[in-house]
Backbone as a printed PyTorch tensor [residue, N CA C, xyz], in Angstrom:
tensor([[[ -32.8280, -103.1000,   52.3940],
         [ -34.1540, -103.0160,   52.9690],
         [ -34.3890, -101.5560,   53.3450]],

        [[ -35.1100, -100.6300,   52.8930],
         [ -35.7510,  -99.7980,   52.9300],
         [ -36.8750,  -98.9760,   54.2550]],

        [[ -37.5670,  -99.9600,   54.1190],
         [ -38.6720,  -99.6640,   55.2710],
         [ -37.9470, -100.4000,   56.3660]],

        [[ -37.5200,  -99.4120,   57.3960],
         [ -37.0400, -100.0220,   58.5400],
         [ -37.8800,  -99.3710,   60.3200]],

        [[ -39.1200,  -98.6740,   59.6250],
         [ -39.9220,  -97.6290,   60.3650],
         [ -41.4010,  -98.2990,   59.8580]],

        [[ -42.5210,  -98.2100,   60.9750],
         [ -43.6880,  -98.1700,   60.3560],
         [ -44.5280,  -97.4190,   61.5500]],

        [[ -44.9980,  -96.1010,   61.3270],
         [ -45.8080,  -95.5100,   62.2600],
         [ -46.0290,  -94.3990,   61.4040]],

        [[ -46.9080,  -93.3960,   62.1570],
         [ -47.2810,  -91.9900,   61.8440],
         [ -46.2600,  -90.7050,   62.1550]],

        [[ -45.2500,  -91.2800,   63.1200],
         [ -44.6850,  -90.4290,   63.8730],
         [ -43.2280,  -89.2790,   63.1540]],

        [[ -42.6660,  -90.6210,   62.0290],
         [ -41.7960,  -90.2650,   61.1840],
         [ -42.2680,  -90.0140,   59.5930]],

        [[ -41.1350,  -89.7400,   59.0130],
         [ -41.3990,  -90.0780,   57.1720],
         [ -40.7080,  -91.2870,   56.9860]],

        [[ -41.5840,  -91.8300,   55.9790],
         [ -41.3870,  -93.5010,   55.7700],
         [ -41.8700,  -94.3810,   56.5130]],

        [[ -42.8570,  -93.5810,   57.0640],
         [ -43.5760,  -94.9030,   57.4950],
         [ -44.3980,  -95.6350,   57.5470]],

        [[ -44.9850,  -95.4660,   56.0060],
         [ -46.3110,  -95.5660,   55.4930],
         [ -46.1680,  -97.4410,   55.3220]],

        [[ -45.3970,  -97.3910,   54.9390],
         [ -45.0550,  -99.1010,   54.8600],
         [ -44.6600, -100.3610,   55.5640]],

        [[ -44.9290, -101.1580,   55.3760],
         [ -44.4400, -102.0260,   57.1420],
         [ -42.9560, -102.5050,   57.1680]],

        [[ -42.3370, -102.8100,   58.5820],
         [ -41.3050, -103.1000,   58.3400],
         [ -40.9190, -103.6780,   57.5850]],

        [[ -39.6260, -104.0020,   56.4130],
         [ -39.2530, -104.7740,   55.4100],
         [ -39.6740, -104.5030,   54.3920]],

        [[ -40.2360, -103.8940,   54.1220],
         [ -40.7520, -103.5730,   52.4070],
         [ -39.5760, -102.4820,   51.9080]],

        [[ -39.5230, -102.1860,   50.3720],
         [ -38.6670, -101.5750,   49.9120],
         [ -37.2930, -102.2580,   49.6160]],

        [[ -37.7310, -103.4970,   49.4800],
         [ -36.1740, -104.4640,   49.0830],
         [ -35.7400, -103.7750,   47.8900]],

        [[ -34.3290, -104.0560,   48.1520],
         [ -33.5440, -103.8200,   46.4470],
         [ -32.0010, -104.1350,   46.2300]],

        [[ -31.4200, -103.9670,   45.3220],
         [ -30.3050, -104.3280,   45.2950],
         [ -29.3780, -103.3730,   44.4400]],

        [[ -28.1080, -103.9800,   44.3720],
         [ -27.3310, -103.1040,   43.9380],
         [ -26.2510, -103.6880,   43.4410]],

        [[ -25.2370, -102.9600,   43.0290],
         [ -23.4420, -103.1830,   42.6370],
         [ -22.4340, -102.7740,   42.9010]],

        [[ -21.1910, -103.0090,   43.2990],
         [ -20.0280, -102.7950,   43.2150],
         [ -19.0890, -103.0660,   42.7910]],

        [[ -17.9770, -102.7420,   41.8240],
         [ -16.9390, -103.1220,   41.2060],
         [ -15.7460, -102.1940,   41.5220]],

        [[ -14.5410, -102.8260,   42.7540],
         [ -13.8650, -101.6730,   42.8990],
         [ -12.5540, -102.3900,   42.8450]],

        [[ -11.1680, -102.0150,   42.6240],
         [ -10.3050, -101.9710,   41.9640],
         [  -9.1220, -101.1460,   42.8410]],

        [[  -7.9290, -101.8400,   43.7010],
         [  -7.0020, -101.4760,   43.9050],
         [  -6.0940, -100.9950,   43.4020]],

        [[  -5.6800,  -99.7460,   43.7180],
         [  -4.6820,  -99.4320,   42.6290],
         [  -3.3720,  -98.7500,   43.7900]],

        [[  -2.5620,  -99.5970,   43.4870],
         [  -1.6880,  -99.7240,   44.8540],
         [  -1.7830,  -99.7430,   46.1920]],

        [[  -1.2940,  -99.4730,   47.1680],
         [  -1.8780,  -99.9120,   48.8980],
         [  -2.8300,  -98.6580,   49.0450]],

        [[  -2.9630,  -97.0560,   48.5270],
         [  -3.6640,  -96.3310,   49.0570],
         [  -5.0260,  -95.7380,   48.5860]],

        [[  -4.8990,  -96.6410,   46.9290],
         [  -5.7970,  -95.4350,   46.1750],
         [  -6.6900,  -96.4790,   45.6470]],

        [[  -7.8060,  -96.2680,   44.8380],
         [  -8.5660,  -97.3030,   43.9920],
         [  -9.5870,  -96.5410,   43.5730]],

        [[ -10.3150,  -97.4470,   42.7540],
         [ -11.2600,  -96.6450,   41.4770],
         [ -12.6790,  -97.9180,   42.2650]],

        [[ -14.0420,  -96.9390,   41.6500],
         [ -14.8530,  -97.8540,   41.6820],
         [ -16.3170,  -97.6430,   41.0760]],

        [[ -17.1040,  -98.5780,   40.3060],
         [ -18.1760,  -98.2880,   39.7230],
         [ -19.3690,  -98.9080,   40.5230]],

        [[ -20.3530,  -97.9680,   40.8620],
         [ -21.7280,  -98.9890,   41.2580],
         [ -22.8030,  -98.5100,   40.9140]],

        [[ -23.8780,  -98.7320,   41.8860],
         [ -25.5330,  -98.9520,   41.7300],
         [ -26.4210,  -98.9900,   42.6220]],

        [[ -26.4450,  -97.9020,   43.1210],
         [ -27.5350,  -98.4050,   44.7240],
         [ -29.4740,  -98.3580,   44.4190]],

        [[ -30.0310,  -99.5780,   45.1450],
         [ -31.4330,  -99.6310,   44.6150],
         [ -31.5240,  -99.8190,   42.9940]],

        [[ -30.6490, -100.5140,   42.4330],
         [ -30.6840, -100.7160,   41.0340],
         [ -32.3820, -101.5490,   40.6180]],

        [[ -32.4730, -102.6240,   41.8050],
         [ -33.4810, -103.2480,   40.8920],
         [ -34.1040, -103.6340,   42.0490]],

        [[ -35.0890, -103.3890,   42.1840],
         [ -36.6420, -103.1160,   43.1640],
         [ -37.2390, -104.2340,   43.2290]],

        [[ -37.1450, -105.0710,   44.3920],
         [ -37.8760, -106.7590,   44.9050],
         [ -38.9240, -106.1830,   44.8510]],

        [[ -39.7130, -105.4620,   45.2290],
         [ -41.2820, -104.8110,   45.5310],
         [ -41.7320, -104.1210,   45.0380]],

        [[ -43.1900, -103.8050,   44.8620],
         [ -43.8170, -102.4900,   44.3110],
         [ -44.0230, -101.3840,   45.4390]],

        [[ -43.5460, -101.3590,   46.1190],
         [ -43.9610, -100.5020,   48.1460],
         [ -43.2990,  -98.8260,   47.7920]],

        [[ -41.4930,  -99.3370,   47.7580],
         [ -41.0210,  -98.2510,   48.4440],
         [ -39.7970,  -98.4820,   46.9300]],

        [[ -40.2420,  -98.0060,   46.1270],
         [ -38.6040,  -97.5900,   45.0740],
         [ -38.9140,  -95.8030,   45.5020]],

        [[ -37.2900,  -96.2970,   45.8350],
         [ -36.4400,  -94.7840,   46.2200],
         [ -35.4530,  -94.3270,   45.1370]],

        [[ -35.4750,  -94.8070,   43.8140],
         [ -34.9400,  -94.2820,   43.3690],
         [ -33.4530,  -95.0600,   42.9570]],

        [[ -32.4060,  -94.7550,   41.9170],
         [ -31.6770,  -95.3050,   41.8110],
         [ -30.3190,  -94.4760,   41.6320]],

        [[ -29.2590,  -94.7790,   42.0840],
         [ -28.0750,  -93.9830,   41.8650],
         [ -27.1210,  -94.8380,   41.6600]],

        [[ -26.3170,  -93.9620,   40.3680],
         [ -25.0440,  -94.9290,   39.9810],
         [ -23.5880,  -93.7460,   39.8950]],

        [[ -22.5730,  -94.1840,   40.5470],
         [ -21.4780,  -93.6690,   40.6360],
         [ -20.7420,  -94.1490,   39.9630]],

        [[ -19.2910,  -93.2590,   40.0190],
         [ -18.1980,  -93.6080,   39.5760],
         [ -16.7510,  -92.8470,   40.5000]],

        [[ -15.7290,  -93.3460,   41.0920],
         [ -15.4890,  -92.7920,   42.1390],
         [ -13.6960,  -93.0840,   41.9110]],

        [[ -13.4320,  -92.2020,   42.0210],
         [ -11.6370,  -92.3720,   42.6520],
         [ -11.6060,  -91.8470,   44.3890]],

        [[ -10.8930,  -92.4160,   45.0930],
         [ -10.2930,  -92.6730,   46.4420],
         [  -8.5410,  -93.0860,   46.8220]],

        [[  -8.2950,  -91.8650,   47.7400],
         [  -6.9360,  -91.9130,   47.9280],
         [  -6.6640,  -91.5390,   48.8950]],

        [[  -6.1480,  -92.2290,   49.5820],
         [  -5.5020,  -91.7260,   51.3350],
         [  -4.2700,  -91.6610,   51.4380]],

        [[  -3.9450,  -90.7750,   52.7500],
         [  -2.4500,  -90.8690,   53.3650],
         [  -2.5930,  -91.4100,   54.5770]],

        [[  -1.2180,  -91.4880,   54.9090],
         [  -1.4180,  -91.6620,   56.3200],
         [  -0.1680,  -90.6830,   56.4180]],

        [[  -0.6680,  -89.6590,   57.7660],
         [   0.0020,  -88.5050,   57.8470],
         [   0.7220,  -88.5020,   58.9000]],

        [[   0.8930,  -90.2530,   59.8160],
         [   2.4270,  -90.7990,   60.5190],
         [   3.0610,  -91.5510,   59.6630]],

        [[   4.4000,  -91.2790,   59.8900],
         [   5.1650,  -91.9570,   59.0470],
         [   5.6760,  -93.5840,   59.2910]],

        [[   4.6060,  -94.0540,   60.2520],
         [   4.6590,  -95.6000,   60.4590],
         [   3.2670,  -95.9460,   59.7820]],

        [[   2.7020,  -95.6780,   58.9980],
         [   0.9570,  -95.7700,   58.6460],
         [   0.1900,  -96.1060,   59.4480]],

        [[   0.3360,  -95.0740,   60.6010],
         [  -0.5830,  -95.2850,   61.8070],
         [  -1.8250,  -93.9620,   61.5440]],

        [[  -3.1460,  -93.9430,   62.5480],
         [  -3.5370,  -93.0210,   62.3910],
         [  -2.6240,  -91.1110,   62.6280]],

        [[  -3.1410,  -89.9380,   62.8640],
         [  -4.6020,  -90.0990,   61.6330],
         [  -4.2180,  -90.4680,   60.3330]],

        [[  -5.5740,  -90.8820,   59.5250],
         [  -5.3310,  -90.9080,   57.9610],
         [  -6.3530,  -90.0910,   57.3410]],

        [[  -5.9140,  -89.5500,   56.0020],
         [  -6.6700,  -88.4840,   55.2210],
         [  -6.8580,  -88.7330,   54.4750]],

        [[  -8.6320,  -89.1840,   53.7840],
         [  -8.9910,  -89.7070,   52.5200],
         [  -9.8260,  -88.7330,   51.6870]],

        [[  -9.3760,  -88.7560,   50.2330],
         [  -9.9690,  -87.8330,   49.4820],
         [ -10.7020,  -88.7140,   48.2000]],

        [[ -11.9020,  -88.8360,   48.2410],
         [ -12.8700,  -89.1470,   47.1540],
         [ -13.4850,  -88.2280,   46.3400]],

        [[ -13.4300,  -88.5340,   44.8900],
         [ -13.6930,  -87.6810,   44.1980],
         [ -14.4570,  -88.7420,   42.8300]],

        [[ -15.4540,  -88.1770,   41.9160],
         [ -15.9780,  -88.6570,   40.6290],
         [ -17.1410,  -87.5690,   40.8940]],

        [[ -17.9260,  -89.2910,   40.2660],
         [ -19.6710,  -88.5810,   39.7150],
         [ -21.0050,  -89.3610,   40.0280]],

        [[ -21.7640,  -88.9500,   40.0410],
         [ -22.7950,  -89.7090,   40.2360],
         [ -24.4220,  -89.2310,   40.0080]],

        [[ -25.2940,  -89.9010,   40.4970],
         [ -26.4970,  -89.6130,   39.5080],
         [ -27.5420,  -89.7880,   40.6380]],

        [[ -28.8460,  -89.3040,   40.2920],
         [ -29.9030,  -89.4560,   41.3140],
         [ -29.7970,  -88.6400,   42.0820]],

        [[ -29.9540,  -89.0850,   42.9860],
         [ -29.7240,  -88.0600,   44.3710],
         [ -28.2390,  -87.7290,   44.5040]],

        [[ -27.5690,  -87.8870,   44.2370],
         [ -25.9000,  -87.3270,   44.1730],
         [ -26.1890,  -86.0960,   43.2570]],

        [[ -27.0050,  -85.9150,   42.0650],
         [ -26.9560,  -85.3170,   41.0890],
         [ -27.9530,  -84.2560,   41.4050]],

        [[ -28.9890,  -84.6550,   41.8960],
         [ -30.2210,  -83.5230,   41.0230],
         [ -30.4160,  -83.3570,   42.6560]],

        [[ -31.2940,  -82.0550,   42.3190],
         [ -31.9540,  -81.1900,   43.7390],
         [ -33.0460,  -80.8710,   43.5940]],

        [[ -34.1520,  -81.6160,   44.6010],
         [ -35.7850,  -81.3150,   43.6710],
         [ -35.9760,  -79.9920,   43.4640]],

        [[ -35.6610,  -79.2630,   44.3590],
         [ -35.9890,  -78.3000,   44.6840],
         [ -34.6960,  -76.4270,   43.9400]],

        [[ -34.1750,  -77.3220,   43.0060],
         [ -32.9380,  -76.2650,   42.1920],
         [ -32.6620,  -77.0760,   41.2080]],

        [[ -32.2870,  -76.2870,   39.8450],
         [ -31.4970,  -76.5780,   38.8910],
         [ -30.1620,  -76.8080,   38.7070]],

        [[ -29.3890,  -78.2200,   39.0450],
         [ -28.0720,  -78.4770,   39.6120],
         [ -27.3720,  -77.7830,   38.2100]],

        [[ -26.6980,  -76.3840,   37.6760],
         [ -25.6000,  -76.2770,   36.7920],
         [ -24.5500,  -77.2780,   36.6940]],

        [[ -24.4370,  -77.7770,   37.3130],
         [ -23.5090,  -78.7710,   37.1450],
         [ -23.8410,  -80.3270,   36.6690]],

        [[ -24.8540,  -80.3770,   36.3150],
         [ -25.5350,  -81.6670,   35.7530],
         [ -25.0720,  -81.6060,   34.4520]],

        [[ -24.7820,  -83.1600,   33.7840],
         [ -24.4790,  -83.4330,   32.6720],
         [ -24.5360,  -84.7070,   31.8420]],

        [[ -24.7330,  -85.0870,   30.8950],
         [ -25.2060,  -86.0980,   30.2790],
         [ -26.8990,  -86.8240,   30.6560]],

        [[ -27.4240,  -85.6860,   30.7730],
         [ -28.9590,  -85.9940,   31.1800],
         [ -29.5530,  -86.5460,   30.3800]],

        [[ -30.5820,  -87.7980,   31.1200],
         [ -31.4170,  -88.2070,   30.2170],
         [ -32.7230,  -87.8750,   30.6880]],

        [[ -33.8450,  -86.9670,   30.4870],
         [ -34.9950,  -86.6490,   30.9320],
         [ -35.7860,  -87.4590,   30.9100]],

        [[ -36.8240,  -87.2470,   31.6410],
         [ -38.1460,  -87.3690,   31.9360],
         [ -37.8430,  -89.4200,   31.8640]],

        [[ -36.6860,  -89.6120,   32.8280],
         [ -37.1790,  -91.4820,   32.6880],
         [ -37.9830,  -92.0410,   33.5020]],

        [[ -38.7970,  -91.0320,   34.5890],
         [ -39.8070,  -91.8360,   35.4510],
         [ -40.7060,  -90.4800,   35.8100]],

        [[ -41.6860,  -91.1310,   35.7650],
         [ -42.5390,  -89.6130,   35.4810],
         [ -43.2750,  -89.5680,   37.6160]],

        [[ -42.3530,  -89.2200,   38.2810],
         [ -42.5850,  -89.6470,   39.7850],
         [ -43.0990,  -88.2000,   40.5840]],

        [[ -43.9540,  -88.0500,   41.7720],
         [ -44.0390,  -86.6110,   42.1260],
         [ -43.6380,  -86.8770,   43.7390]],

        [[ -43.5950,  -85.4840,   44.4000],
         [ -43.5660,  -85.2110,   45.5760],
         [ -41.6530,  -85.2310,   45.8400]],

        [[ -41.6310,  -86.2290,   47.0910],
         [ -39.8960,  -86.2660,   47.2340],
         [ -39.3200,  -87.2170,   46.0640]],

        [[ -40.0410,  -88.0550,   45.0660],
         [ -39.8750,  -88.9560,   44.6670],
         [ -39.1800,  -88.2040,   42.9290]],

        [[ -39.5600,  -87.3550,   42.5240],
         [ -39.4700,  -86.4210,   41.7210],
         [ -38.1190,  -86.3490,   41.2300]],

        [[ -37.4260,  -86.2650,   42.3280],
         [ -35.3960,  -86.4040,   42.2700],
         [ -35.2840,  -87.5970,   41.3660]],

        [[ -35.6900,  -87.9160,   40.7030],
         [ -35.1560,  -88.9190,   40.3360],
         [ -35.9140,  -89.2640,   38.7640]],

        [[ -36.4160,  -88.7950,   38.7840],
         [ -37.2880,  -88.1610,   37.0110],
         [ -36.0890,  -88.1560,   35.8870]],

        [[ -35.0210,  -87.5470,   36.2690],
         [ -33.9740,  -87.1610,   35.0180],
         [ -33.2350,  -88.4450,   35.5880]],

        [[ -32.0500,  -88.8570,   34.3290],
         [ -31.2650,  -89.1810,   34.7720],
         [ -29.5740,  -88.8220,   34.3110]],

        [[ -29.1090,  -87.6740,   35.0950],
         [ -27.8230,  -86.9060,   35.6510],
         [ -26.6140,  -87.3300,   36.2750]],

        [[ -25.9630,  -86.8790,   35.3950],
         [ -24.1400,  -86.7530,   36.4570],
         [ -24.2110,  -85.8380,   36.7640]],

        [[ -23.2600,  -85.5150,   37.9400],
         [ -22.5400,  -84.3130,   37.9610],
         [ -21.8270,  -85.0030,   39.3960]],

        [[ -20.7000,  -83.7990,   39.9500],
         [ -19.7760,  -84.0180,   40.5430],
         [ -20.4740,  -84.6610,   41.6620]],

        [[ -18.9820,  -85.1780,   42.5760],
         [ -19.8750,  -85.3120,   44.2100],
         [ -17.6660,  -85.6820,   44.3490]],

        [[ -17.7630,  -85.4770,   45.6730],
         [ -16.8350,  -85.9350,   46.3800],
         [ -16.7670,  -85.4930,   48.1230]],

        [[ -15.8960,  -86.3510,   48.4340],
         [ -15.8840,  -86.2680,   50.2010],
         [ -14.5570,  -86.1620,   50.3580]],

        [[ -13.7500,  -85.6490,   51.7040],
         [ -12.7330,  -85.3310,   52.2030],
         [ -12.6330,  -86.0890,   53.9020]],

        [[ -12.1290,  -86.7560,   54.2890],
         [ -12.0280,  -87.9250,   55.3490],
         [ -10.9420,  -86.8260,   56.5300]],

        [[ -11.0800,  -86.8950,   57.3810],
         [ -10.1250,  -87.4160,   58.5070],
         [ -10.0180,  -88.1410,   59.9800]],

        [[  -9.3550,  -89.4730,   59.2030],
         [  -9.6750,  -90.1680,   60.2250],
         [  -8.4610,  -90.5330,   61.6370]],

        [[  -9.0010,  -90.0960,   62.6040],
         [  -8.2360,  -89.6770,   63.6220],
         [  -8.1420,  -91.2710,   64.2380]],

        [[  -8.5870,  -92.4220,   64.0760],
         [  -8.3280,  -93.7130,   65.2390],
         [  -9.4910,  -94.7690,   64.6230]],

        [[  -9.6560,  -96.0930,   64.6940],
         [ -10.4610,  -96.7830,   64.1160],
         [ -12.0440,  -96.3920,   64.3420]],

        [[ -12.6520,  -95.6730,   65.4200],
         [ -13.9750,  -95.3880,   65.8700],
         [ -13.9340,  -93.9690,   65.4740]],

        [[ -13.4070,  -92.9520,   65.3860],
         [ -13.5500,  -91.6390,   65.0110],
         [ -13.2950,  -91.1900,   63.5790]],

        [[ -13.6990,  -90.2470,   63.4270],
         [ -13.1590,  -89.6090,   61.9970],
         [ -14.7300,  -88.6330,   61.9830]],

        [[ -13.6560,  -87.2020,   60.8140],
         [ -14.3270,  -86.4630,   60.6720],
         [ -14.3870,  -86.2520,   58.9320]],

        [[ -16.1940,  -85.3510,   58.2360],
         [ -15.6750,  -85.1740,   56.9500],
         [ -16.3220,  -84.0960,   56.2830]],

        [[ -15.7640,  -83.8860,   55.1340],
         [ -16.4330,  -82.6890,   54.1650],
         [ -16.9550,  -83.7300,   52.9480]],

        [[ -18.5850,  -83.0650,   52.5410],
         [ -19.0810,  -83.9590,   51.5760],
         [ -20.0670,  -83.1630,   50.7580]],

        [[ -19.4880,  -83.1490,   49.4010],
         [ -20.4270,  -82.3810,   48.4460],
         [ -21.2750,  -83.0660,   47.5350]],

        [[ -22.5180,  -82.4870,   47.5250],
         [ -22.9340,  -83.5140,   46.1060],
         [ -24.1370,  -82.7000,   45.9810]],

        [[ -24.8350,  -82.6950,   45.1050],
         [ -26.3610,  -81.8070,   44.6470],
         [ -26.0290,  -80.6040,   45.0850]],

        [[ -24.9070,  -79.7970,   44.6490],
         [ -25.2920,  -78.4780,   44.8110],
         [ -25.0360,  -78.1920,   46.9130]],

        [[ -25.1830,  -79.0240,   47.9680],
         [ -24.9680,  -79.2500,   48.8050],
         [ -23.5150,  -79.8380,   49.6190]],

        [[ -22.8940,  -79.1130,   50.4820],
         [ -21.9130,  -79.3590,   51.2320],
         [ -22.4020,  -79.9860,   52.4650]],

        [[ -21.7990,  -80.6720,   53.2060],
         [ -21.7030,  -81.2850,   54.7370],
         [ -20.3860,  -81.6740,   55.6840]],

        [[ -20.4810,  -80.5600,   56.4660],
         [ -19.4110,  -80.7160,   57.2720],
         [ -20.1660,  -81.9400,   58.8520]],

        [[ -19.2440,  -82.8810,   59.0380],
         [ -19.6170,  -83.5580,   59.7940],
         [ -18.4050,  -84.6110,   61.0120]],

        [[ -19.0780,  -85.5050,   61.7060],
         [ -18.2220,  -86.4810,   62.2440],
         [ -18.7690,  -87.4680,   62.6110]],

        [[ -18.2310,  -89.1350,   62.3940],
         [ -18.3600,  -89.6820,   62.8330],
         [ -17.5750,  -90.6540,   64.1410]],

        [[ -18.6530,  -91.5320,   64.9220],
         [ -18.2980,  -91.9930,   65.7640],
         [ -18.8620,  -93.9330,   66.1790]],

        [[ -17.7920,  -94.5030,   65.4190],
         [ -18.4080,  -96.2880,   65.6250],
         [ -18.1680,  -96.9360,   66.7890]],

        [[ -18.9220,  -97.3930,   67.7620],
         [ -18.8820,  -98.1980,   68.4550],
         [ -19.2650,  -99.7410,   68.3880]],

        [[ -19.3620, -100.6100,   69.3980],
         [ -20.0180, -101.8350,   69.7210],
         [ -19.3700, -102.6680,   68.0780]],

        [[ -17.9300, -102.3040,   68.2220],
         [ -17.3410, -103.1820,   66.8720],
         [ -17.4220, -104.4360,   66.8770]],

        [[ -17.0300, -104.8540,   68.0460],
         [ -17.0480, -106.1350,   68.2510],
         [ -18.1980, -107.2130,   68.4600]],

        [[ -19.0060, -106.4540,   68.6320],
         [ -20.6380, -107.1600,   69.1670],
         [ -21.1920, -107.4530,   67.8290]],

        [[ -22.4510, -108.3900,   67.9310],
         [ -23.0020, -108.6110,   66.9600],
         [ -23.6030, -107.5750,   65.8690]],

        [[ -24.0140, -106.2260,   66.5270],
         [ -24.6810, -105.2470,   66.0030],
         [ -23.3240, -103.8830,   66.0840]],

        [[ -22.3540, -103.9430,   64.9000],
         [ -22.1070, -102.7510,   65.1790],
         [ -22.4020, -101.7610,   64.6510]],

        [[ -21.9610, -100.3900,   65.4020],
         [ -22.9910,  -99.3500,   65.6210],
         [ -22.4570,  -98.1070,   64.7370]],

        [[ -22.6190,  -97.0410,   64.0790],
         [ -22.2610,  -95.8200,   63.7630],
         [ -23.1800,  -94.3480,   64.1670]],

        [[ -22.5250,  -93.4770,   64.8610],
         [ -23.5140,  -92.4420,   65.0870],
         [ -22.8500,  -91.4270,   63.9740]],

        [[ -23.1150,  -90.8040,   63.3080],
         [ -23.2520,  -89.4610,   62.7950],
         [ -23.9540,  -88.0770,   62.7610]],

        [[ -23.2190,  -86.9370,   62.7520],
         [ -23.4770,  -86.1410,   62.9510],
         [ -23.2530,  -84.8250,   62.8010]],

        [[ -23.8410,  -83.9670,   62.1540],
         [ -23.0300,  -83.0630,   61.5470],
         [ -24.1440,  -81.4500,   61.3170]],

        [[ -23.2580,  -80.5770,   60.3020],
         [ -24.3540,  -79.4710,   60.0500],
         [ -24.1960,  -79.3600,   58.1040]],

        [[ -25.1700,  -78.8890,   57.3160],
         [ -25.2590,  -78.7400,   55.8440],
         [ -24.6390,  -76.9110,   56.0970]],

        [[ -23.6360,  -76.8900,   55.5040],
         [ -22.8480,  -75.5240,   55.3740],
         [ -23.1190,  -75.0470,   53.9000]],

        [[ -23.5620,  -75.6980,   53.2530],
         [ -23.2260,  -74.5550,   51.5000],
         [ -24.7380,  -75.2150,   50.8370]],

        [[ -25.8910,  -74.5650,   50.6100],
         [ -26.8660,  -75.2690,   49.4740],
         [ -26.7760,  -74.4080,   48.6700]],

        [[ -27.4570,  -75.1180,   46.9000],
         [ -27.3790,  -75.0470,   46.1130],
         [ -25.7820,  -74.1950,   45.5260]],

        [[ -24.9940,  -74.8650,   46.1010],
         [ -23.3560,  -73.8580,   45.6180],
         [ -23.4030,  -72.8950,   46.1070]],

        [[ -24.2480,  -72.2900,   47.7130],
         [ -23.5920,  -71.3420,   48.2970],
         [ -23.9530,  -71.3630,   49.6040]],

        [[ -22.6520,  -71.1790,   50.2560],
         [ -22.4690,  -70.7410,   51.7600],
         [ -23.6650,  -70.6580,   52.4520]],

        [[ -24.0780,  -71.0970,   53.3600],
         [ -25.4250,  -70.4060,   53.9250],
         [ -24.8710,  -69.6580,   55.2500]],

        [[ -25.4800,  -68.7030,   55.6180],
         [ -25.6130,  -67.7020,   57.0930],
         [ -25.3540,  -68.7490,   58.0290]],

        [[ -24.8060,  -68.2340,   59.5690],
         [ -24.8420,  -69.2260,   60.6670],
         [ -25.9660,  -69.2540,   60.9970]],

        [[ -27.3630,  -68.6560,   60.8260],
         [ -28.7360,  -68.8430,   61.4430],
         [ -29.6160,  -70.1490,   60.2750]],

        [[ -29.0410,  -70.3080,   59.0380],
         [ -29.5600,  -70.5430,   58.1250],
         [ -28.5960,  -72.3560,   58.3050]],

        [[ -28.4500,  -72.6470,   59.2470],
         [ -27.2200,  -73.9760,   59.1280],
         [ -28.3610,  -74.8960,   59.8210]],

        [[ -27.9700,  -76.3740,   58.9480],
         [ -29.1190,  -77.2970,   59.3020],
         [ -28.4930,  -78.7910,   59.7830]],

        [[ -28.9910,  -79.0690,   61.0280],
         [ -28.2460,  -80.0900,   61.3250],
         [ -28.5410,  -81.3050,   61.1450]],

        [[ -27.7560,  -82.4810,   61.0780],
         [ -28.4100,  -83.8470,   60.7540],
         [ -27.7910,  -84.7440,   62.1050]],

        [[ -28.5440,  -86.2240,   61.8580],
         [ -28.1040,  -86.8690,   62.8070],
         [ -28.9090,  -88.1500,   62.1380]],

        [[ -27.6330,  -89.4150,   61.9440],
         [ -27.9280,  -90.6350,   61.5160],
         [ -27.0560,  -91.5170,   62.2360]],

        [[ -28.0680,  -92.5730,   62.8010],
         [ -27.3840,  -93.6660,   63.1350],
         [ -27.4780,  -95.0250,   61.9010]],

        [[ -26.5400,  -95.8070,   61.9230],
         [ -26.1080,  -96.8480,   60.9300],
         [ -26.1470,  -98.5500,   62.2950]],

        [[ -26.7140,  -99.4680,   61.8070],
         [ -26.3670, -100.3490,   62.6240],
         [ -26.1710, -101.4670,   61.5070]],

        [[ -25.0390, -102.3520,   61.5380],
         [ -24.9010, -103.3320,   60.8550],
         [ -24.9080, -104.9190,   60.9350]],

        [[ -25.6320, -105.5970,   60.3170],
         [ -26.1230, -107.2630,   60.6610],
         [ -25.4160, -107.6670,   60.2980]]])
């Protein structure tokens, strides 16, 4: 579900709550206790005409340690593949690193535009997770880095919670200035 906002005050909120249904895939694959492979699909196929955001499909390897020697925390996870859509393209730059493009498959404008071609190119994240509610990470994809951390609470309750939070350190494949650093902040709540 998509539209989870409806006012003037934000972006996205042209639509009323609940619109923007869609769905998706996952197919993932253990490959001994630490590592595994996995293929998906996010927003593959659009319940509505409201809010398509677009579609992204990955492909992903994942591998952790655990860096006590009882497999207690912390643990250190490294994800790495490819992916497409918004993993891939940058409205606003020519990702060099894009590959196996198929152009012009939705002829879309404004923020919607990202998603016109359809591109691989790299993406991966770097984990460390210090205790079941904490952990910190590094995350590349479009030409864009993110250094960040998260923090889950209210596990146990019906609604649990994730805050995130972090700063974008590298666009389009380079470093930016400390005046030039942009911060984010997302909360996650799960039904």
């Amino acid at each position: 579900m998509r539209s989870v906002y409806q006012g003037l005050y934000a972006s996205g909120g042209a639509t009323p709550f609940g619109e923007g249904l869609s769905s998706g895939f996952r197919i993932a694959n253990s490959i001994g206790d630490s590592s595994g492979i996995s293929f998906g699909g996010e927003q593959i196929l659009q319940w509505d005409k409201f809010t398509d955001t677009g579609r992204n499909f990955y492909l992903m390897a994942s591998k952790g340690w655990w860096l006590d020697n009882e497999k207690n925390y912390p643990l250190f996870i490294a994800n790495g593949g490819f992916g497409t859509g918004r993993f891939a393209n940058n409205r606003t730059w020519d990702n060099p690193f894009r590959f196996a493009c198929l152009n012009d498959i939705q002829n879309r404008s404004n923020s919607y535009e990202i998603d016109n071609d359809l591109c691989w190119s790299p993406i991966g994240t770097t984990s460390l997770i210090f205790n079941k509610n904490f952990g910190t990470f590094l995350e590349y994809h479009a030409g864009n880095a993110f250094l960040g951390t998260s923090f889950a609470f209210f596990n146990n309750s019906l609604v649990p919670t994730t805050l995130t939070w972090g700063i974008r350190v590298a666009s389009h494949n380079e470093l930016k200035d400390s005046d030039e650093l942009t911060w984010f902040f997302r909360t996650s709540f799960a039904f």
